[in-house]
PDB file of C-alpha atoms in Angstrom:
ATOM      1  CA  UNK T 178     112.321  85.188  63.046  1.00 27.00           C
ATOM      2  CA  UNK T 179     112.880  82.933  66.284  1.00 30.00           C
ATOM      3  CA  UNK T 180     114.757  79.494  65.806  1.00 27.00           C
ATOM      4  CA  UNK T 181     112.620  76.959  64.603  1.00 28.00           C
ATOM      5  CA  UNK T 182     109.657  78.723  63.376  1.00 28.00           C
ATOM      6  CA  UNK T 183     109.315  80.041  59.814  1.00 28.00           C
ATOM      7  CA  UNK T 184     108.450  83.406  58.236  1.00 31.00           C
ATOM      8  CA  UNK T 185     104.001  83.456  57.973  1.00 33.00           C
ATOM      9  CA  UNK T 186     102.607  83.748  54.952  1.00 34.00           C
ATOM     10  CA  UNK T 187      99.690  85.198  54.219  1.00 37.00           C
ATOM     11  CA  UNK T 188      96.339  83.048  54.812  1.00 37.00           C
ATOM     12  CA  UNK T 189      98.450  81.460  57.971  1.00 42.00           C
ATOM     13  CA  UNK T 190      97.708  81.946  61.229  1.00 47.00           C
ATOM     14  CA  UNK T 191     100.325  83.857  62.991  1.00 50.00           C
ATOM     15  CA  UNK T 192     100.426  85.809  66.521  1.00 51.00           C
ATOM     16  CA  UNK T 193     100.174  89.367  65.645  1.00 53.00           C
ATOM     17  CA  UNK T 194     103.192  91.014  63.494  1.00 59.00           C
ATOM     18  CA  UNK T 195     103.191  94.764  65.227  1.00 63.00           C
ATOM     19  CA  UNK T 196     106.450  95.559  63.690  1.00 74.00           C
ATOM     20  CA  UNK T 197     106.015  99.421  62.347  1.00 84.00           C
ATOM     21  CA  UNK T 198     104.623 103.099  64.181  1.00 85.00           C
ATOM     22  CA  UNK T 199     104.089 105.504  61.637  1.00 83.00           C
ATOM     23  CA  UNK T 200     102.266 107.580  64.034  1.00 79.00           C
ATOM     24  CA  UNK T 201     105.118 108.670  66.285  1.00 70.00           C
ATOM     25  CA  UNK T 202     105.181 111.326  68.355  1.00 72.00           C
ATOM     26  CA  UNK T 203     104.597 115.125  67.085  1.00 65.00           C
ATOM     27  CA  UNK T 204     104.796 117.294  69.993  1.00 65.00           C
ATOM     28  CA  UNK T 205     106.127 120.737  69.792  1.00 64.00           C
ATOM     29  CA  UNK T 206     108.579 120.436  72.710  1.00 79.00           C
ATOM     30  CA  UNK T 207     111.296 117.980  73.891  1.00 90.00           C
ATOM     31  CA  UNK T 208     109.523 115.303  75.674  1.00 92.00           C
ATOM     32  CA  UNK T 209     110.923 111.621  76.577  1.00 94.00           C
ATOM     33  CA  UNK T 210     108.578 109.345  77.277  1.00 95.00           C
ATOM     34  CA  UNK T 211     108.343 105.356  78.133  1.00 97.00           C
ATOM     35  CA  UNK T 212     105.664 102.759  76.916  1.00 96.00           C
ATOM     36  CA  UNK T 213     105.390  99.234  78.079  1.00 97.00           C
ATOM     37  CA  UNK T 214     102.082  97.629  75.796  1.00 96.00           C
ATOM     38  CA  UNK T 215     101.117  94.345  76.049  1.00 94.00           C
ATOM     39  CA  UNK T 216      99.933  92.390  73.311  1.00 92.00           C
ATOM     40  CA  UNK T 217      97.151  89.266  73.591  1.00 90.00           C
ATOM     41  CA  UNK T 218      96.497  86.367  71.116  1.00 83.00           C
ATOM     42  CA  UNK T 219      94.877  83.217  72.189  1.00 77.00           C
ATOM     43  CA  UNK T 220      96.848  81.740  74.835  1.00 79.00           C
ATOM     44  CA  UNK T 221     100.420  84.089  74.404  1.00 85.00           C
ATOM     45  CA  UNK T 222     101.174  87.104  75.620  1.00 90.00           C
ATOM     46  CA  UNK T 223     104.128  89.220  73.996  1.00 90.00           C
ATOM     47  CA  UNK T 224     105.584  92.989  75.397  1.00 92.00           C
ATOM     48  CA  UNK T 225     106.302  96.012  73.286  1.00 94.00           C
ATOM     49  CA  UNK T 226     108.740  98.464  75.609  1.00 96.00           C
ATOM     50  CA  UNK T 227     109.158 101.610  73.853  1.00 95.00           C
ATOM     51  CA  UNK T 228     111.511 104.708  74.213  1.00 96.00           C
ATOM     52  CA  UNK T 229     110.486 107.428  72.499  1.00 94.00           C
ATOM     53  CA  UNK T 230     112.064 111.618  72.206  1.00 94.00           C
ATOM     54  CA  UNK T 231     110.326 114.088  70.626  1.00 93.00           C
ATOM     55  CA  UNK T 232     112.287 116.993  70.033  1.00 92.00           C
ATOM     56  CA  UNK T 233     110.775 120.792  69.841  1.00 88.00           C
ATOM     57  CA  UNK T 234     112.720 121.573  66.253  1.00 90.00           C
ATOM     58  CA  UNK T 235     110.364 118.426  65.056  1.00 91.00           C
ATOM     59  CA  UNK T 236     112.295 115.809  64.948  1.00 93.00           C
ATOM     60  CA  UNK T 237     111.509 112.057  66.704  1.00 94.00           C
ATOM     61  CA  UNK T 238     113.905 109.155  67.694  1.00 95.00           C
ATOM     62  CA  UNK T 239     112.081 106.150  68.888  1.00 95.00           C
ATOM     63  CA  UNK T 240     113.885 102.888  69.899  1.00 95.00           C
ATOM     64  CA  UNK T 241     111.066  99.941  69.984  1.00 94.00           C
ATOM     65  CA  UNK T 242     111.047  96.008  70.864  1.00 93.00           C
ATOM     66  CA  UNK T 243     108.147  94.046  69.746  1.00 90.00           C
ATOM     67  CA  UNK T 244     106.651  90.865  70.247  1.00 86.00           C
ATOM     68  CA  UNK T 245     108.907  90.184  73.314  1.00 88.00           C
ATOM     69  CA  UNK T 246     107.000  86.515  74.382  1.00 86.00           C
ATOM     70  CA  UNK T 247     106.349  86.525  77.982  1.00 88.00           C
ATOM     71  CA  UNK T 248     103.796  83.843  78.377  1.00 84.00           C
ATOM     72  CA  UNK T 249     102.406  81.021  76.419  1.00 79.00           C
ATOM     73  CA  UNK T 250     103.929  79.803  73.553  1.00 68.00           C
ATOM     74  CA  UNK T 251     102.014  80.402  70.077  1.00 58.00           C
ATOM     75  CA  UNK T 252     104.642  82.575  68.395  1.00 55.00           C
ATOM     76  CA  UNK T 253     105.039  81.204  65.060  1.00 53.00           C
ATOM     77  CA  UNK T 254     107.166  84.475  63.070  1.00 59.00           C
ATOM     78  CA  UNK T 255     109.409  86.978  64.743  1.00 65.00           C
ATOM     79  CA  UNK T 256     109.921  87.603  68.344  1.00 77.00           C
ATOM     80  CA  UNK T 257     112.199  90.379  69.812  1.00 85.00           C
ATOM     81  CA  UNK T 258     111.760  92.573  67.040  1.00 88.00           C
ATOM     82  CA  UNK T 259     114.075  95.412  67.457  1.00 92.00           C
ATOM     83  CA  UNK T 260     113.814  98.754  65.596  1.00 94.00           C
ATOM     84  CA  UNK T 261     115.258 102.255  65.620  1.00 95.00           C
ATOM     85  CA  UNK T 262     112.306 104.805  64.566  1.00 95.00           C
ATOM     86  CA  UNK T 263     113.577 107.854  62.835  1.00 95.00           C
ATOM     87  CA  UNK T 264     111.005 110.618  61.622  1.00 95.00           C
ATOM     88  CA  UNK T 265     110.845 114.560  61.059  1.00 94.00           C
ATOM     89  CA  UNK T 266     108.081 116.947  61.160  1.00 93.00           C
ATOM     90  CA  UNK T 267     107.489 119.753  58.906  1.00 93.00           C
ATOM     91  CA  UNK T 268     105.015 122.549  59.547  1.00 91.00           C
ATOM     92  CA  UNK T 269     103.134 123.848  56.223  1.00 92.00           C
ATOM     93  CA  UNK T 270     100.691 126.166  57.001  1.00 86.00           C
ATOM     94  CA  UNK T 271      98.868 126.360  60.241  1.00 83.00           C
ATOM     95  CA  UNK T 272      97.124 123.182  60.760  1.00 92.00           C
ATOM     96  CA  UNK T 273      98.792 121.378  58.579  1.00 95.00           C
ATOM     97  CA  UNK T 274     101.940 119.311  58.370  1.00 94.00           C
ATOM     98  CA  UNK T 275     104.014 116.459  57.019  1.00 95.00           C
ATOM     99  CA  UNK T 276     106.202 113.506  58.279  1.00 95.00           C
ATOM    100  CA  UNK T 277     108.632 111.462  56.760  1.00 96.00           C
ATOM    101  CA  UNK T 278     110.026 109.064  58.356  1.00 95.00           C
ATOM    102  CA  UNK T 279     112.065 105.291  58.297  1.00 96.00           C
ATOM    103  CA  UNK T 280     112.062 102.653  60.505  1.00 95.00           C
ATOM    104  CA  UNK T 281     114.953  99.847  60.466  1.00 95.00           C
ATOM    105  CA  UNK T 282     116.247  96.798  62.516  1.00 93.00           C
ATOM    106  CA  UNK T 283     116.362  93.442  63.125  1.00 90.00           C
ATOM    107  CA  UNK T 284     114.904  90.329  65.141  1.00 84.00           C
ATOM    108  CA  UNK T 285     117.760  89.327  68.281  1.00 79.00           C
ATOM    109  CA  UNK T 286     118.155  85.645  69.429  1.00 73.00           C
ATOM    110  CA  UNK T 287     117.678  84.774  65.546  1.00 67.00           C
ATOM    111  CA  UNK T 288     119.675  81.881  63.396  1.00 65.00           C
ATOM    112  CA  UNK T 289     118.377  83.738  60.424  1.00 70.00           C
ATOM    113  CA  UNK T 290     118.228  87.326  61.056  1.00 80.00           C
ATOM    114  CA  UNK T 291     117.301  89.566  58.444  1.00 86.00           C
ATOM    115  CA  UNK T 292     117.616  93.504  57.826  1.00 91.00           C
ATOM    116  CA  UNK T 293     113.668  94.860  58.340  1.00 91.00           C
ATOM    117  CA  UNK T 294     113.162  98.610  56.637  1.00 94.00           C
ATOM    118  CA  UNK T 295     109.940 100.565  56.790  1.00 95.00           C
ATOM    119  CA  UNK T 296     109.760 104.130  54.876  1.00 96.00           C
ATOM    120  CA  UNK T 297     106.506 106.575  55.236  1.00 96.00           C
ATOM    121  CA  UNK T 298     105.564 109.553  54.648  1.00 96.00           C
ATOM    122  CA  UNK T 299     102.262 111.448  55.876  1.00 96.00           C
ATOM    123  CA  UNK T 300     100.430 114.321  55.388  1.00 96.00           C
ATOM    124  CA  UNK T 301      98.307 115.289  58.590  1.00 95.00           C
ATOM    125  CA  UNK T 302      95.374 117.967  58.831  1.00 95.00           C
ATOM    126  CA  UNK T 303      94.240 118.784  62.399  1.00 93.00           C
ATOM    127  CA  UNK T 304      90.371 120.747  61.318  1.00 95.00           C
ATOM    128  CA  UNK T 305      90.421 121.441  65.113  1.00 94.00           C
ATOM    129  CA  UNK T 306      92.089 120.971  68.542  1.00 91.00           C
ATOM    130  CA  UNK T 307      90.054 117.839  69.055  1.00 94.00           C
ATOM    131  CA  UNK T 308      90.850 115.957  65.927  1.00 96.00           C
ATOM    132  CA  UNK T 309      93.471 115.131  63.738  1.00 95.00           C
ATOM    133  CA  UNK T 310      93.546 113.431  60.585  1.00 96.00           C
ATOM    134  CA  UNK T 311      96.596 111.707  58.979  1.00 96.00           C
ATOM    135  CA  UNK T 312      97.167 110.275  55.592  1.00 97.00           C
ATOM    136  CA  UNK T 313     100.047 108.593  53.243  1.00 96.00           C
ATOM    137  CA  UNK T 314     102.234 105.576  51.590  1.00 97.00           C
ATOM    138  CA  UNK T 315     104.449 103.540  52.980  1.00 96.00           C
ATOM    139  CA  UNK T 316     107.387 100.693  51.803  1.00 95.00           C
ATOM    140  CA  UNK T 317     108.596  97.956  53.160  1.00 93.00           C
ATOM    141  CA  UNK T 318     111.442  95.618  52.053  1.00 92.00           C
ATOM    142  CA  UNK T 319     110.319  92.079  51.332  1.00 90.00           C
ATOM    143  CA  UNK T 320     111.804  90.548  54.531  1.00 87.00           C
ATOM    144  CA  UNK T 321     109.374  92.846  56.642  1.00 87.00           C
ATOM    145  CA  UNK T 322     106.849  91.878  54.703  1.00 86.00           C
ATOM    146  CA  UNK T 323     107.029  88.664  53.715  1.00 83.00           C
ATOM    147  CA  UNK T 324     105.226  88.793  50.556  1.00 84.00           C
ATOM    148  CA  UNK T 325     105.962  91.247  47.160  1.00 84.00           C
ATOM    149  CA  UNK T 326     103.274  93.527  48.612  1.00 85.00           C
ATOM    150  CA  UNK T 327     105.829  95.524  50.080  1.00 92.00           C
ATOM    151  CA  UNK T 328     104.043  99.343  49.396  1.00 95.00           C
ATOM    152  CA  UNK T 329     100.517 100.239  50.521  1.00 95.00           C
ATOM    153  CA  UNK T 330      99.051 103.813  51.956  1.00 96.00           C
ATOM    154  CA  UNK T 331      98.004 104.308  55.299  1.00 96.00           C
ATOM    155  CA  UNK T 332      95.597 106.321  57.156  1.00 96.00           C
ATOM    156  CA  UNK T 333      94.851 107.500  61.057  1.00 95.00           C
ATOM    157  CA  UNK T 334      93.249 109.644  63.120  1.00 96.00           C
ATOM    158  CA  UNK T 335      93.753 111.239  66.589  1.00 95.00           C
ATOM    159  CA  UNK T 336      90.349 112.377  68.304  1.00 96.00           C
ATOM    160  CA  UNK T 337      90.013 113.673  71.490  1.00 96.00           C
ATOM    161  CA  UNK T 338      87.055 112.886  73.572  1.00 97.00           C
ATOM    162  CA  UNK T 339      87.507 115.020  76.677  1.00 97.00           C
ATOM    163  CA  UNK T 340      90.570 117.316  76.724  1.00 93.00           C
ATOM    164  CA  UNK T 341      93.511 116.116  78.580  1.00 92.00           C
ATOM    165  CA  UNK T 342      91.743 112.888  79.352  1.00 96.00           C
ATOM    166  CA  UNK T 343      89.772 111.061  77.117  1.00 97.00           C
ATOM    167  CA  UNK T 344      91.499 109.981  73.552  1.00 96.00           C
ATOM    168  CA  UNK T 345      90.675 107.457  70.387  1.00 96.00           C
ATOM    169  CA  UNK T 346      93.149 106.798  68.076  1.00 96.00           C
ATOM    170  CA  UNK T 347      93.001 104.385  64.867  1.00 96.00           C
ATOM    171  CA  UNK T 348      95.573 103.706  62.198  1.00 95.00           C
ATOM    172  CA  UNK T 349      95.483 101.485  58.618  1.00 95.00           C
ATOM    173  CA  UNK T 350      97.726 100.343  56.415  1.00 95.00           C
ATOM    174  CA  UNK T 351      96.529  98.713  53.208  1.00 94.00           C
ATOM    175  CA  UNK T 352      97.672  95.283  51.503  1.00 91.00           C
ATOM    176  CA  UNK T 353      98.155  91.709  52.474  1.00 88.00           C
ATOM    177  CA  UNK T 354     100.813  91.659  54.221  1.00 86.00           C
ATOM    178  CA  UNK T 355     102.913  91.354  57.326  1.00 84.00           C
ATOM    179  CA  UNK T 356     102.349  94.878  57.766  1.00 89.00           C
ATOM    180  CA  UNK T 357      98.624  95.651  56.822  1.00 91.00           C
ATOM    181  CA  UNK T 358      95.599  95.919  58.784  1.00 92.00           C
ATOM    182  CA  UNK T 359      94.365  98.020  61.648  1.00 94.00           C
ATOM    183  CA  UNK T 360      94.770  99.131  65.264  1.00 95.00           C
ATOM    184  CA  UNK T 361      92.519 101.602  67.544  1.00 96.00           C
ATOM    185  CA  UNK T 362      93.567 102.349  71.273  1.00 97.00           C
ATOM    186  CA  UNK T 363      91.450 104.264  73.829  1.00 98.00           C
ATOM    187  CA  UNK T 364      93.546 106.332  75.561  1.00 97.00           C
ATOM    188  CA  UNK T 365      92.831 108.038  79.367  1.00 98.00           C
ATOM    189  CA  UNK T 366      94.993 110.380  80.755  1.00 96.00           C
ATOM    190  CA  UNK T 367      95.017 109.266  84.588  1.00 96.00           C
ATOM    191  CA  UNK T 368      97.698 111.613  86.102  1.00 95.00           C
ATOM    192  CA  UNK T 369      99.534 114.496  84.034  1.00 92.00           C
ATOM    193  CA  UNK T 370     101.897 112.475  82.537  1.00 94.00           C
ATOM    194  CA  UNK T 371     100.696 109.104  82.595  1.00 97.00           C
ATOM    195  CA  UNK T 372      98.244 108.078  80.020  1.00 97.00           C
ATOM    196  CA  UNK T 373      96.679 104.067  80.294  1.00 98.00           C
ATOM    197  CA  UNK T 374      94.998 102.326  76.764  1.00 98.00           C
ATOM    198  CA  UNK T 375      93.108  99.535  75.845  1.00 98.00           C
ATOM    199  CA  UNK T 376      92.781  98.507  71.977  1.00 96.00           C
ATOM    200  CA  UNK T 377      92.064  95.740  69.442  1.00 95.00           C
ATOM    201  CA  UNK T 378      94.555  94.909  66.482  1.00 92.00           C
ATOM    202  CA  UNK T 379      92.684  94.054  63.179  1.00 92.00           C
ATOM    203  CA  UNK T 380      94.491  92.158  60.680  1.00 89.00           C
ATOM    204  CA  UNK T 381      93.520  92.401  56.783  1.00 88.00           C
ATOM    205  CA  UNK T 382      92.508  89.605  54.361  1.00 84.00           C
ATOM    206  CA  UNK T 383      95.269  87.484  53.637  1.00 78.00           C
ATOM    207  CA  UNK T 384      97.668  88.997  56.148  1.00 76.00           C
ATOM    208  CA  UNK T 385      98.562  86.176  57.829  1.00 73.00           C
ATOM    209  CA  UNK T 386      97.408  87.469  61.358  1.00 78.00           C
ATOM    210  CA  UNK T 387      94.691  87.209  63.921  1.00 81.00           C
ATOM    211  CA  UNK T 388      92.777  89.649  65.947  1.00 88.00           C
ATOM    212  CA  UNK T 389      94.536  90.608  69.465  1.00 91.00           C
ATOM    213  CA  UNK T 390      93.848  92.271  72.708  1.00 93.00           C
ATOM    214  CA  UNK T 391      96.028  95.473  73.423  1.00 95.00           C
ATOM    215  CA  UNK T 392      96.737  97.017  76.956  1.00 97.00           C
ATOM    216  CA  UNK T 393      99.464  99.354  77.525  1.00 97.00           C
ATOM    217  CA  UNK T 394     100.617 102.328  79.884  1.00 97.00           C
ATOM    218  CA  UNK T 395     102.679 105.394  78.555  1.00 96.00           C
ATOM    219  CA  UNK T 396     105.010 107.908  81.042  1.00 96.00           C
ATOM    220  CA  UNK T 397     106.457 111.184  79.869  1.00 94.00           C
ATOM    221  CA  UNK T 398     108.698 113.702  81.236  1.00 94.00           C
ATOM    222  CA  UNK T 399     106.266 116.567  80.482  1.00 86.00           C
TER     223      UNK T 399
END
């Protein structure tokens, strides 16, 4: 929470809360990669840099700052989120597997600050090398939240449109909260490993947030 502003609530208008990634990355091999996303609602702009290793034994370690305010001024709940993203894939049988994973920090430059923690666990199913489908619950504490709707499911998908070019990917998590509502990117793959994406964040009834314009670039060392 920044100095000055108070925690939204839901049915108030706040600049959009992306504060959790339940979707991180599940590559079979150790790859680092960078994203820089940009985030757009109304008249202020906020930047997600991300730092993300996915290791070939399944595990992923993901350090992520949200809503970093770079122009305008219509934050109104937390700024310079900062998170440490901790998750581990298991394979089942063939084509399908399951996460679990927690995700934990706090906001800096804060008077208040307040421990954020985000569990989750997901089952995904990929029918086909094109598509995969993801499904599962999540918790999170009450300061994340912001409301005593702290546990909800969540579901996703990962399609791919043209291979090694062309992706779609959508993710929702239920309740009305802080944390609930929906995002889908468009992904395109302009060099081997840099991928550029455009997307829309939805928010749910009584979240407490607004729609908002995503753009973002990704680079990774494989």
């Amino acid at each position: 929470m920044a100095p000055g502003t108070a925690l939204a609530r839901p049915g108030k208008k706040a600049h959009p809360v992306k504060k959790v990634d339940a979707t991180p990355s599940i590559q079979d091999d150790d790859v680092w990669s960078f994203t820089l996303e940009s985030d757009s609602y109304e008249a202020t702009t906020y930047l997600n840099p991300i730092v993300d290793f996915s290791s070939k034994d399944g595990w992923d370690i993901q350090m992520a700052f949200y809503n970093i305010p770079v122009y305008g001024g219509g934050a109104q709940n937390y700024e310079w989120d900062s998170y440490l993203n901790l998750s581990k894939t298991f394979n089942l049988d063939g084509n399908v597997k399951t996460l679990i994973g927690t995700q934990n920090g706090t906001t800096l430059f804060s008077s208040t600050q307040q421990w954020h923690n985000f569990d989750y666990g997901l089952l995904i199913y990929q029918p086909s090398h094109f598509l995969s489908l993801r499904s599962g619950g999540y918790w999170a504490d009450k300061a994340l939240s912001t409301t005593t709707d702290v546990a909800g499911y969540t579901t996703g998908f990962s399609l791919e449109l043209i291979k090694d070019t062309l992706s779609f990917q959508g993710d929702y998590f239920s309740g009305h909260s802080n944390v609930s509502g929906a995002v889908v990117n468009l992904f395109y793959q302009c060099l081997p490993k840099t991928q550029i994406y455009l997307g829309v964040g939805v928010p749910e009834t009584n979240s407490g947030n607004e729609f908002y314009g995503i753009a973002g670039f990704s680079l990774s060392s494989k």
